[in-house]
Short mmCIF file of N, CA, C and O in Angstrom, two decimals:
data_model
loop_
_atom_site.label_atom_id
_atom_site.label_comp_id
_atom_site.label_asym_id
_atom_site.label_seq_id
_atom_site.Cartn_x
_atom_site.Cartn_y
_atom_site.Cartn_z
N MET F 1 0.82 -1.23 -0.26
CA MET F 1 -0.13 0.02 0.08
C MET F 1 0.76 1.43 -0.17
O MET F 1 0.51 2.24 -0.61
N ILE F 2 2.10 1.19 0.84
CA ILE F 2 2.87 2.40 0.95
C ILE F 2 3.83 2.67 -0.51
O ILE F 2 3.82 3.84 -1.02
N TYR F 3 3.98 1.60 -1.17
CA TYR F 3 4.61 1.72 -2.57
C TYR F 3 3.44 2.24 -3.50
O TYR F 3 3.97 3.39 -4.20
N LYS F 4 2.39 1.75 -3.68
CA LYS F 4 1.50 2.42 -4.37
C LYS F 4 1.11 4.14 -3.90
O LYS F 4 0.82 4.46 -4.83
N ALA F 5 0.83 4.16 -2.70
CA ALA F 5 0.88 5.89 -2.29
C ALA F 5 1.87 6.65 -2.66
O ALA F 5 1.60 7.69 -3.16
N LEU F 6 3.20 6.34 -2.66
CA LEU F 6 4.29 6.85 -2.99
C LEU F 6 4.44 7.31 -4.66
O LEU F 6 5.17 8.06 -5.14
N ASN F 7 4.05 6.33 -5.11
CA ASN F 7 4.06 6.11 -6.73
C ASN F 7 2.61 6.64 -7.42
O ASN F 7 2.37 6.33 -8.73
N ASN F 8 1.93 7.03 -6.74
CA ASN F 8 0.61 7.48 -7.23
C ASN F 8 -0.27 6.65 -7.89
O ASN F 8 -0.66 6.90 -8.97
N ILE F 9 -0.29 5.63 -7.39
CA ILE F 9 -1.15 4.39 -7.91
C ILE F 9 -2.46 4.08 -6.82
O ILE F 9 -3.57 4.01 -7.49
N ALA F 10 -2.14 4.76 -5.61
CA ALA F 10 -3.60 4.78 -4.66
C ALA F 10 -4.37 5.90 -4.87
O ALA F 10 -3.89 6.98 -5.01
N PRO F 11 -5.58 5.74 -4.30
CA PRO F 11 -6.24 6.78 -4.19
C PRO F 11 -5.82 8.25 -3.25
O PRO F 11 -4.90 7.72 -2.41
N SER F 12 -6.42 9.29 -3.19
CA SER F 12 -5.73 10.26 -2.50
C SER F 12 -5.67 10.37 -1.23
O SER F 12 -4.92 10.75 -0.45
N TYR F 13 -6.93 9.67 -0.67
CA TYR F 13 -7.26 9.64 0.87
C TYR F 13 -6.09 8.73 1.40
O TYR F 13 -5.67 8.75 2.54
N ILE F 14 -5.37 7.62 0.51
CA ILE F 14 -4.56 6.94 1.01
C ILE F 14 -3.04 7.81 1.06
O ILE F 14 -2.62 7.79 2.18
N LYS F 15 -3.18 8.36 0.14
CA LYS F 15 -1.54 9.38 -0.26
C LYS F 15 -1.31 10.31 0.87
O LYS F 15 -0.26 10.44 1.12
N ASP F 16 -2.70 10.69 1.35
CA ASP F 16 -2.73 11.50 2.42
C ASP F 16 -2.16 11.29 3.87
O ASP F 16 -1.87 11.86 4.42
N LEU F 17 -1.96 9.77 3.81
CA LEU F 17 -1.83 9.42 5.20
C LEU F 17 -0.18 9.51 5.34
O LEU F 17 0.43 9.44 6.71
N PHE F 18 0.48 9.20 4.37
CA PHE F 18 2.02 9.37 4.60
C PHE F 18 2.82 10.83 3.80
O PHE F 18 2.25 11.09 3.16
N ASN F 19 3.69 10.94 4.65
CA ASN F 19 4.61 12.09 4.49
C ASN F 19 5.94 11.74 4.49
O ASN F 19 6.50 10.79 5.15
N THR F 20 6.71 12.34 3.19
CA THR F 20 8.20 11.90 3.16
C THR F 20 8.75 12.78 4.21
O THR F 20 8.10 14.09 4.59
N ARG F 21 10.18 12.31 4.49
CA ARG F 21 10.73 13.12 5.59
C ARG F 21 11.57 14.23 4.85
O ARG F 21 11.74 14.26 3.67
N ASN F 22 11.27 15.63 5.31
CA ASN F 22 11.80 16.78 4.82
C ASN F 22 12.83 17.43 5.82
O ASN F 22 12.67 17.60 6.94
N THR F 23 13.75 17.36 5.25
CA THR F 23 14.95 17.87 5.97
C THR F 23 16.13 18.86 5.01
O THR F 23 15.83 18.73 3.77
N ASN F 24 16.99 19.87 5.44
CA ASN F 24 17.70 20.48 4.61
C ASN F 24 18.84 20.03 4.33
O ASN F 24 20.03 20.54 3.78
N TYR F 25 19.13 18.52 4.98
CA TYR F 25 20.59 18.07 5.05
C TYR F 25 20.28 17.09 4.18
O TYR F 25 19.39 16.42 3.76
N GLN F 26 21.38 16.58 3.54
CA GLN F 26 21.58 15.51 2.80
C GLN F 26 21.97 14.15 3.53
O GLN F 26 22.94 13.89 3.88
N LEU F 27 20.85 13.24 3.81
CA LEU F 27 20.99 12.28 4.47
C LEU F 27 21.02 10.80 3.85
O LEU F 27 20.62 11.07 2.60
N ARG F 28 21.42 9.94 4.77
CA ARG F 28 21.59 8.51 4.09
C ARG F 28 19.83 8.20 3.66
O ARG F 28 19.32 8.48 4.45
N GLY F 29 19.86 7.40 2.47
CA GLY F 29 18.41 6.86 2.18
C GLY F 29 17.73 7.74 1.54
O GLY F 29 17.57 9.02 1.83
N SER F 30 16.89 7.33 0.58
CA SER F 30 15.82 8.04 0.10
C SER F 30 14.61 7.56 0.32
O SER F 30 14.43 6.62 0.36
N ASN F 31 13.57 8.41 -0.21
CA ASN F 31 12.11 7.93 0.01
C ASN F 31 11.76 7.35 1.52
O ASN F 31 11.21 6.45 1.50
N ILE F 32 12.63 8.07 2.22
CA ILE F 32 12.14 7.79 3.85
C ILE F 32 10.72 8.35 4.43
O ILE F 32 10.56 9.75 4.03
N LEU F 33 9.77 7.92 4.98
CA LEU F 33 8.71 8.50 5.84
C LEU F 33 8.70 8.96 7.29
O LEU F 33 9.72 8.39 7.57
N SER F 34 8.22 9.98 7.48
CA SER F 34 8.40 10.55 8.58
C SER F 34 7.26 9.87 9.53
O SER F 34 6.32 9.27 8.81
N LEU F 35 7.41 9.53 10.67
CA LEU F 35 6.70 8.52 11.55
C LEU F 35 6.02 9.75 12.25
O LEU F 35 6.07 10.46 12.99
N PRO F 36 4.21 9.64 12.08
CA PRO F 36 3.45 10.53 13.23
C PRO F 36 3.87 10.17 14.67
O PRO F 36 4.22 9.37 15.14
N ARG F 37 3.52 11.28 15.24
CA ARG F 37 3.36 11.32 16.64
C ARG F 37 2.04 10.53 17.33
O ARG F 37 1.05 10.74 16.67
N LEU F 38 2.66 9.65 18.06
CA LEU F 38 1.59 8.84 18.42
C LEU F 38 1.20 9.44 19.99
O LEU F 38 1.89 10.06 21.17
N ASN F 39 -0.27 9.55 20.12
CA ASN F 39 -0.84 9.83 21.52
C ASN F 39 -1.15 8.62 22.46
O ASN F 39 -1.49 8.85 23.66
N THR F 40 -1.32 7.59 21.86
CA THR F 40 -1.65 6.37 22.72
C THR F 40 -1.03 5.31 22.09
O THR F 40 -0.40 5.14 20.97
N SER F 41 -0.62 4.09 22.70
CA SER F 41 -0.19 2.56 22.29
C SER F 41 -0.94 2.29 21.25
O SER F 41 -0.60 1.53 20.45
N TYR F 42 -2.16 2.24 21.29
CA TYR F 42 -3.09 1.91 20.40
C TYR F 42 -2.71 2.22 18.62
O TYR F 42 -2.81 1.83 17.63
N GLY F 43 -2.30 3.64 18.68
CA GLY F 43 -1.92 4.29 17.72
C GLY F 43 -0.72 3.68 16.98
O GLY F 43 -0.49 3.56 15.63
N SER F 44 -0.37 2.90 17.61
CA SER F 44 1.36 1.98 16.83
C SER F 44 0.89 0.98 16.18
O SER F 44 1.53 0.30 15.14
N LYS F 45 -0.34 0.61 16.08
CA LYS F 45 -1.02 -0.65 15.40
C LYS F 45 -1.40 -0.32 14.09
O LYS F 45 -2.18 -0.79 13.23
N SER F 46 -1.72 1.00 13.79
CA SER F 46 -2.14 1.66 12.71
C SER F 46 -1.36 1.67 11.48
O SER F 46 -0.19 1.70 11.69
N ILE F 47 -2.02 1.56 10.36
CA ILE F 47 -1.39 1.77 9.09
C ILE F 47 -0.44 2.71 9.32
O ILE F 47 0.49 3.01 8.06
N ARG F 48 -0.93 3.96 9.25
CA ARG F 48 -0.71 5.62 9.52
C ARG F 48 0.92 5.02 10.17
O ARG F 48 1.89 6.27 9.75
N TYR F 49 1.21 4.27 11.17
CA TYR F 49 2.07 4.66 12.19
C TYR F 49 3.26 3.03 11.66
O TYR F 49 4.49 3.41 11.24
N SER F 50 2.43 1.96 11.48
CA SER F 50 3.32 0.69 11.12
C SER F 50 3.66 0.90 9.73
O SER F 50 4.85 0.29 9.37
N GLY F 51 2.90 1.46 8.55
CA GLY F 51 3.53 1.58 7.04
C GLY F 51 4.76 2.16 7.12
O GLY F 51 5.58 1.50 6.60
N PRO F 52 4.84 3.33 7.49
CA PRO F 52 5.81 3.90 7.32
C PRO F 52 7.41 3.20 8.23
O PRO F 52 8.13 3.39 7.70
N LYS F 53 7.02 2.78 9.11
CA LYS F 53 8.17 1.96 9.86
C LYS F 53 8.60 0.92 9.35
O LYS F 53 9.88 0.51 9.36
N ILE F 54 7.76 0.04 8.45
CA ILE F 54 8.11 -0.95 7.88
C ILE F 54 8.80 -0.68 6.66
O ILE F 54 9.87 -1.26 6.43
N TRP F 55 8.43 0.48 5.90
CA TRP F 55 8.78 1.16 4.78
C TRP F 55 10.12 1.48 5.02
O TRP F 55 11.33 1.25 4.23
N ASN F 56 10.32 2.38 6.11
CA ASN F 56 11.70 2.85 6.28
C ASN F 56 12.48 1.87 6.56
O ASN F 56 13.80 1.81 6.62
N PHE F 57 12.18 0.26 7.25
CA PHE F 57 13.26 -0.70 7.51
C PHE F 57 14.05 -1.32 6.04
O PHE F 57 14.82 -1.90 6.36
N LEU F 58 12.97 -1.07 5.03
CA LEU F 58 13.10 -2.09 3.61
C LEU F 58 14.77 -1.18 3.35
O LEU F 58 15.01 0.17 3.62
N ASP F 59 15.43 -1.89 2.40
CA ASP F 59 16.75 -1.43 1.76
C ASP F 59 16.33 -0.65 0.93
O ASP F 59 15.00 -0.55 0.36
N ASP F 60 17.09 0.61 0.71
CA ASP F 60 17.12 1.71 -0.33
C ASP F 60 16.83 1.18 -1.73
O ASP F 60 15.86 1.65 -2.42
N ASN F 61 17.33 0.05 -2.01
CA ASN F 61 17.51 -0.59 -3.31
C ASN F 61 15.79 -1.20 -3.55
O ASN F 61 15.49 -0.98 -4.71
N LEU F 62 15.22 -1.48 -2.48
CA LEU F 62 13.90 -2.18 -2.99
C LEU F 62 13.03 -1.09 -3.03
O LEU F 62 11.79 -0.83 -3.57
N ARG F 63 12.84 -0.03 -1.96
CA ARG F 63 12.21 1.19 -1.77
C ARG F 63 12.18 2.02 -3.34
O ARG F 63 11.08 2.47 -3.73
N THR F 64 13.18 1.59 -3.96
CA THR F 64 13.40 2.11 -5.40
C THR F 64 12.83 1.84 -6.50
O THR F 64 13.30 2.12 -7.75
N GLN F 65 12.49 0.57 -6.56
CA GLN F 65 12.05 0.00 -7.72
C GLN F 65 10.95 0.51 -8.42
O GLN F 65 10.41 1.49 -8.14
N SER F 66 11.44 0.16 -9.89
CA SER F 66 10.33 1.00 -10.87
C SER F 66 9.24 0.47 -11.28
O SER F 66 8.24 1.45 -11.47
N ASP F 67 8.87 -0.58 -10.47
CA ASP F 67 7.44 -1.24 -10.71
C ASP F 67 7.00 -1.94 -10.02
O ASP F 67 8.10 -2.41 -9.01
N LEU F 68 5.44 -2.14 -9.70
CA LEU F 68 5.11 -2.79 -8.72
C LEU F 68 5.25 -4.29 -8.79
O LEU F 68 5.67 -5.01 -7.60
N GLN F 69 5.53 -5.00 -9.84
CA GLN F 69 5.80 -6.39 -9.79
C GLN F 69 7.42 -6.50 -9.30
O GLN F 69 7.24 -7.64 -8.67
N SER F 70 8.40 -6.03 -9.78
CA SER F 70 9.56 -6.32 -9.20
C SER F 70 9.61 -6.05 -7.70
O SER F 70 10.38 -6.72 -7.00
N PHE F 71 9.04 -4.90 -7.08
CA PHE F 71 8.73 -4.74 -5.66
C PHE F 71 8.13 -5.80 -4.92
O PHE F 71 8.70 -6.18 -3.89
N LYS F 72 7.13 -6.40 -5.81
CA LYS F 72 6.75 -7.45 -4.94
C LYS F 72 7.31 -8.67 -4.72
O LYS F 72 7.64 -9.43 -3.77
N LYS F 73 8.25 -8.94 -5.96
CA LYS F 73 9.08 -10.00 -5.75
C LYS F 73 10.28 -9.88 -4.82
O LYS F 73 10.32 -10.58 -4.24
N LEU F 74 10.80 -8.88 -4.85
CA LEU F 74 11.86 -8.47 -3.60
C LEU F 74 11.32 -8.53 -2.53
O LEU F 74 11.87 -8.73 -1.52
N VAL F 75 10.19 -7.93 -2.13
CA VAL F 75 9.83 -7.85 -0.82
C VAL F 75 9.60 -9.16 -0.07
O VAL F 75 9.53 -9.52 1.01
N ARG F 76 9.14 -9.92 -0.72
CA ARG F 76 8.91 -11.60 -0.21
C ARG F 76 10.19 -11.96 0.15
O ARG F 76 10.13 -12.88 1.47
N LEU F 77 11.70 -11.61 -0.19
CA LEU F 77 12.60 -12.00 0.17
C LEU F 77 13.48 -11.39 1.77
O LEU F 77 14.15 -11.71 2.09
N VAL F 78 12.55 -10.41 2.00
CA VAL F 78 12.95 -9.61 3.18
C VAL F 78 12.53 -10.64 4.46
O VAL F 78 11.83 -10.82 4.54
N ASP F 79 13.58 -10.40 5.24
CA ASP F 79 13.30 -11.07 6.44
C ASP F 79 12.82 -9.92 7.72
O ASP F 79 13.60 -9.23 8.29
N PHE F 80 11.25 -10.14 7.91
CA PHE F 80 10.35 -9.02 8.75
C PHE F 80 10.81 -9.43 10.41
O PHE F 80 10.27 -8.80 11.05
N GLU F 81 11.67 -10.34 10.60
CA GLU F 81 11.62 -10.69 11.92
C GLU F 81 12.58 -10.11 12.94
O GLU F 81 12.05 -10.10 14.18
N ASN F 82 13.40 -9.04 12.32
CA ASN F 82 14.49 -8.19 13.09
C ASN F 82 13.69 -6.87 13.18
O ASN F 82 14.41 -5.90 13.81
N LEU F 83 12.48 -6.69 12.83
CA LEU F 83 11.44 -5.61 12.84
C LEU F 83 11.09 -5.01 14.18
O LEU F 83 10.73 -5.51 15.38
#
């Protein structure tokens, strides 16, 4: 869902949930999403928080794939146990 939102495939109400990191500095990684501030522990289970957290965990090579099919193939190989 995050891939679709960032590549303008998802509807606008989904795209509005996620914001890319804005900074004046040249930092490592591209296409990093900012994590929203949580008011409760229940918010950590929402797509608005857990989506960007998982997206930022992915390798930069995976996040910059040009098409959805190659992204899906590569994301199946990721070990999410360390997240």
